[in-house]
Coordinates of N, CA, C and O in Angstrom, one line a residue:
M1 N -39.2 44.5 6.8 CA -38.9 44.5 5.6 C -39.5 45.2 4.1 O -40.6 44.2 4.3
P2 N -39.8 45.6 3.4 CA -40.1 45.6 2.3 C -40.1 44.4 1.5 O -38.9 43.4 1.3
W3 N -40.8 43.7 0.9 CA -41.2 42.4 -0.5 C -40.3 43.1 -1.4 O -38.9 42.5 -2.0
F4 N -40.4 44.3 -2.2 CA -39.6 44.6 -3.3 C -39.2 46.0 -3.1 O -39.7 47.1 -2.8
A5 N -37.7 46.1 -3.8 CA -36.9 47.4 -3.8 C -37.3 47.7 -5.0 O -36.8 48.9 -5.1
N6 N -37.1 46.5 -6.1 CA -37.2 47.5 -7.6 C -37.8 47.1 -8.7 O -38.5 45.8 -8.1
L7 N -38.8 48.1 -8.9 CA -40.0 47.5 -9.9 C -39.5 48.0 -11.4 O -38.8 49.3 -11.9
A8 N -39.7 46.9 -12.3 CA -39.4 47.6 -13.9 C -40.5 46.4 -14.8 O -40.8 45.6 -14.4
S9 N -40.4 47.0 -15.8 CA -41.3 46.2 -16.6 C -40.9 46.3 -18.2 O -39.4 46.5 -18.4
D10 N -41.4 44.8 -18.7 CA -40.2 44.7 -20.1 C -40.8 44.6 -21.2 O -42.5 45.6 -21.4
A11 N -40.5 45.1 -22.5 CA -41.7 45.0 -23.7 C -43.1 44.1 -23.7 O -43.4 44.8 -24.7
S12 N -43.2 43.2 -22.9 CA -44.0 42.2 -23.2 C -45.1 42.3 -22.3 O -46.0 41.9 -22.0
G13 N -44.9 43.5 -21.3 CA -46.1 43.9 -20.4 C -45.7 43.6 -18.8 O -46.6 44.0 -17.9
N14 N -44.7 42.8 -18.7 CA -44.6 42.1 -17.3 C -43.6 42.7 -16.7 O -42.9 43.5 -17.2
L15 N -44.2 42.9 -15.5 CA -43.5 43.4 -14.2 C -42.3 43.1 -13.2 O -42.9 41.8 -13.1
R16 N -41.5 43.4 -13.1 CA -40.4 42.5 -12.4 C -40.6 43.4 -11.5 O -39.1 44.1 -11.6
G17 N -40.2 42.3 -9.7 CA -40.1 42.9 -8.8 C -38.8 42.4 -8.6 O -38.4 41.6 -8.6
E18 N -37.7 43.4 -8.4 CA -36.7 43.1 -7.9 C -36.6 42.5 -5.9 O -37.2 44.1 -5.0
E19 N -37.0 41.2 -5.9 CA -36.8 41.0 -4.1 C -35.3 41.6 -3.0 O -34.8 42.0 -3.3
Y20 N -36.8 42.3 -1.8 CA -35.1 43.5 -0.8 C -34.3 42.1 -0.9 O -34.1 41.3 -0.1
R21 N -33.4 43.0 -0.3 CA -32.4 42.0 -0.1 C -31.7 42.0 1.4 O -31.5 43.1 1.6
R22 N -31.8 41.4 1.9 CA -30.8 41.5 3.6 C -29.8 41.5 3.3 O -28.8 41.1 2.5
P23 N -29.1 43.3 4.5 CA -27.5 43.2 4.4 C -26.8 41.9 4.5 O -26.7 40.7 4.5
G24 N -25.4 42.0 3.0 CA -24.7 40.9 2.9 C -25.2 39.6 1.8 O -24.2 39.0 1.2
D25 N -26.9 39.9 1.4 CA -26.7 39.2 0.2 C -26.9 39.4 -1.3 O -26.9 40.7 -0.9
E26 N -26.0 38.9 -2.0 CA -25.5 39.4 -3.0 C -25.9 38.7 -4.4 O -25.6 39.8 -5.2
T27 N -27.1 37.9 -4.1 CA -27.7 37.3 -4.9 C -28.9 37.9 -5.6 O -30.2 38.2 -4.7
P28 N -29.1 38.6 -6.5 CA -30.5 39.3 -6.7 C -31.5 38.2 -7.3 O -31.1 37.4 -7.7
R29 N -32.7 38.7 -6.9 CA -33.8 38.2 -7.1 C -35.0 38.8 -7.9 O -35.7 39.5 -7.5
W30 N -36.0 38.3 -8.7 CA -37.1 38.9 -9.2 C -38.4 37.9 -9.2 O -38.3 37.1 -9.5
T31 N -39.4 38.7 -9.4 CA -40.5 37.7 -8.7 C -41.1 38.4 -10.0 O -41.6 39.6 -10.4
V32 N -41.7 37.8 -11.1 CA -42.1 38.4 -12.5 C -43.9 38.1 -12.6 O -44.4 37.0 -12.7
F33 N -44.4 39.6 -12.8 CA -45.7 38.7 -12.8 C -46.8 39.9 -14.1 O -45.6 40.1 -14.9
D34 N -47.5 38.7 -15.0 CA -48.0 39.1 -16.2 C -48.6 40.7 -16.4 O -48.8 40.9 -14.9
P35 N -49.3 41.1 -17.2 CA -50.0 42.2 -17.4 C -51.0 43.0 -16.4 O -51.6 42.8 -15.7
E36 N -51.5 41.4 -16.2 CA -53.2 40.7 -15.6 C -52.5 41.1 -13.8 O -53.8 40.6 -13.2
G37 N -50.9 41.0 -13.7 CA -50.8 40.5 -12.3 C -50.7 39.1 -11.4 O -50.3 39.1 -10.2
A38 N -50.8 38.3 -12.3 CA -50.7 37.3 -12.3 C -48.8 36.5 -11.9 O -48.4 37.3 -12.8
V39 N -48.6 35.7 -10.7 CA -46.9 35.6 -10.9 C -46.8 34.5 -11.7 O -47.7 33.6 -11.9
L40 N -45.8 35.3 -13.1 CA -45.5 33.6 -13.7 C -44.2 32.8 -13.7 O -43.5 32.2 -13.8
G41 N -43.3 33.3 -12.4 CA -42.7 32.6 -11.9 C -41.6 33.5 -10.7 O -41.3 34.5 -11.2
R42 N -40.2 33.3 -10.7 CA -39.3 33.7 -10.2 C -37.8 33.2 -10.8 O -37.2 32.4 -11.3
V43 N -36.7 35.0 -11.2 CA -35.7 34.4 -11.8 C -34.8 35.2 -10.1 O -34.3 36.0 -9.9
T44 N -34.1 34.0 -10.7 CA -32.1 34.1 -9.6 C -31.2 35.2 -11.0 O -30.9 34.3 -11.8
G45 N -30.8 35.7 -10.1 CA -29.5 36.6 -10.9 C -28.1 35.9 -10.1 O -28.2 35.2 -9.4
P46 N -26.9 36.3 -11.2 CA -26.0 36.5 -10.5 C -25.3 37.0 -9.8 O -25.9 38.4 -9.3
P47 N -24.8 37.3 -8.7 CA -24.2 38.0 -7.5 C -23.6 39.2 -7.9 O -23.1 38.9 -9.2
R48 N -24.0 39.9 -7.7 CA -23.9 41.4 -7.6 C -23.6 42.4 -8.6 O -23.1 42.8 -9.5
F49 N -25.2 41.5 -9.3 CA -26.0 42.4 -10.5 C -26.7 43.1 -10.3 O -27.4 42.6 -9.8
Q50 N -26.7 44.5 -11.2 CA -28.0 45.1 -11.7 C -28.8 45.1 -12.8 O -28.1 44.7 -13.7
L51 N -29.9 45.0 -12.6 CA -31.1 44.6 -13.7 C -30.9 45.9 -14.7 O -31.3 47.2 -14.0
L52 N -31.0 46.0 -16.1 CA -31.0 46.7 -16.5 C -31.6 47.3 -17.8 O -32.5 48.5 -18.2
D53 N -31.5 46.5 -18.7 CA -32.7 46.0 -19.4 C -33.3 44.4 -19.4 O -32.9 43.4 -19.7
V54 N -33.9 43.9 -20.1 CA -35.0 42.6 -19.9 C -36.1 43.2 -21.6 O -36.4 43.7 -21.9
G55 N -34.8 42.5 -22.4 CA -35.9 41.9 -23.6 C -36.4 40.5 -24.5 O -36.9 39.9 -23.2
A56 N -36.7 40.0 -24.8 CA -37.7 38.9 -25.2 C -36.7 37.7 -25.0 O -37.7 36.8 -24.3
D57 N -35.7 37.8 -25.2 CA -34.9 36.6 -25.4 C -33.0 36.5 -24.6 O -32.2 36.5 -24.4
Y58 N -33.1 38.5 -24.0 CA -32.2 38.7 -23.0 C -32.0 39.3 -22.0 O -33.2 39.9 -21.7
V59 N -31.5 39.6 -21.0 CA -31.2 40.3 -20.4 C -29.9 40.9 -20.4 O -28.1 40.6 -19.5
L60 N -30.7 42.5 -19.9 CA -28.6 42.9 -19.7 C -28.9 43.9 -18.4 O -29.9 44.3 -17.8
G61 N -27.0 43.6 -17.5 CA -27.3 44.3 -16.8 C -25.6 44.6 -16.6 O -24.6 44.3 -17.1
R62 N -25.2 45.3 -15.2 CA -24.1 45.7 -14.6 C -24.2 44.7 -13.8 O -24.5 44.3 -12.4
R63 N -22.5 44.1 -13.6 CA -22.1 42.9 -12.5 C -21.0 43.8 -12.0 O -19.9 44.0 -12.8
W64 N -20.4 43.5 -10.1 CA -19.4 44.3 -9.9 C -19.1 42.7 -9.6 O -19.0 42.2 -8.9
D65 N -17.0 43.3 -9.8 CA -16.3 41.5 -9.8 C -15.6 41.6 -7.8 O -16.0 42.7 -7.4
D66 N -15.1 41.1 -7.7 CA -13.9 41.3 -6.2 C -13.5 42.3 -5.8 O -13.3 42.8 -5.2
L67 N -13.3 42.6 -7.5 CA -12.1 44.0 -6.8 C -13.2 45.3 -6.6 O -12.6 46.2 -7.6
D68 N -14.5 45.6 -7.1 CA -15.5 46.4 -7.5 C -15.1 46.9 -8.9 O -15.4 47.9 -9.4
V69 N -15.0 46.6 -10.1 CA -14.5 46.8 -11.0 C -16.2 46.2 -12.2 O -16.6 45.3 -11.9
E70 N -16.5 47.4 -12.8 CA -17.6 47.0 -12.8 C -17.7 46.4 -14.4 O -17.0 47.2 -15.3
H71 N -18.6 45.7 -14.7 CA -18.7 45.1 -16.7 C -20.6 45.0 -16.3 O -21.6 44.8 -16.0
V72 N -20.9 44.9 -17.6 CA -21.6 45.3 -18.8 C -21.5 43.9 -19.0 O -21.0 43.2 -19.6
E73 N -23.0 43.1 -18.6 CA -22.9 41.3 -19.4 C -24.7 41.7 -19.9 O -25.3 42.3 -19.4
L74 N -24.9 40.9 -20.8 CA -25.6 40.1 -21.7 C -26.0 38.8 -21.5 O -24.9 38.1 -21.7
Y75 N -26.9 38.4 -21.1 CA -27.4 36.7 -20.7 C -28.8 36.7 -21.7 O -29.2 37.2 -21.9
P76 N -28.8 35.5 -22.5 CA -29.5 35.0 -22.9 C -30.7 34.7 -22.1 O -29.8 33.9 -20.8
M77 N -31.7 34.3 -22.2 CA -33.2 34.3 -21.5 C -33.9 33.0 -22.0 O -34.3 33.5 -23.5
T78 N -33.8 32.1 -21.5 CA -35.5 30.9 -22.3 C -36.5 31.1 -21.4 O -35.8 31.2 -20.3
V79 N -37.4 30.3 -21.8 CA -38.4 30.8 -20.8 C -39.4 29.6 -21.4 O -39.6 29.0 -21.9
P80 N -39.5 28.7 -20.0 CA -39.8 27.0 -19.7 C -41.4 27.4 -21.0 O -42.1 28.0 -21.1
N81 N -41.6 26.4 -21.6 CA -42.3 26.5 -22.9 C -44.2 25.4 -21.3 O -44.2 24.3 -21.8
R82 N -44.5 26.4 -21.0 CA -45.3 25.6 -20.1 C -46.1 27.2 -19.9 O -46.5 28.5 -20.1
D83 N -47.6 26.8 -19.7 CA -48.9 27.5 -19.5 C -48.4 28.6 -18.0 O -48.4 27.7 -16.8
P84 N -48.3 29.9 -17.9 CA -48.0 30.7 -16.7 C -49.3 30.3 -15.8 O -48.4 30.3 -14.4
R85 N -49.6 29.9 -16.0 CA -51.9 30.4 -15.1 C -51.3 28.9 -13.8 O -51.7 28.7 -12.6
R86 N -50.1 27.9 -14.2 CA -49.8 26.6 -13.7 C -49.0 26.8 -12.5 O -48.6 26.1 -12.0
L87 N -48.4 28.3 -12.1 CA -47.3 28.9 -11.6 C -47.7 28.8 -10.3 O -48.4 29.2 -10.2

């Protein structure tokens, strides 16, 4: 299986790789890399969520509920205050 299903960059130059999901796994997970390729961390999203945009302090995406109704959702994003080189 591939490691990533999708790749996306943000305004800070970081790269987010959405990890490939096995069939039936509805929870998205991303590995975040800085511009030099160092891993900054891993992020887990809500089930049935598709990432559309990442800003400095928000995540915007599309989520489907149990009836397959589509919702656009905006989540605040906080980044831990720590040295990313220690991850």
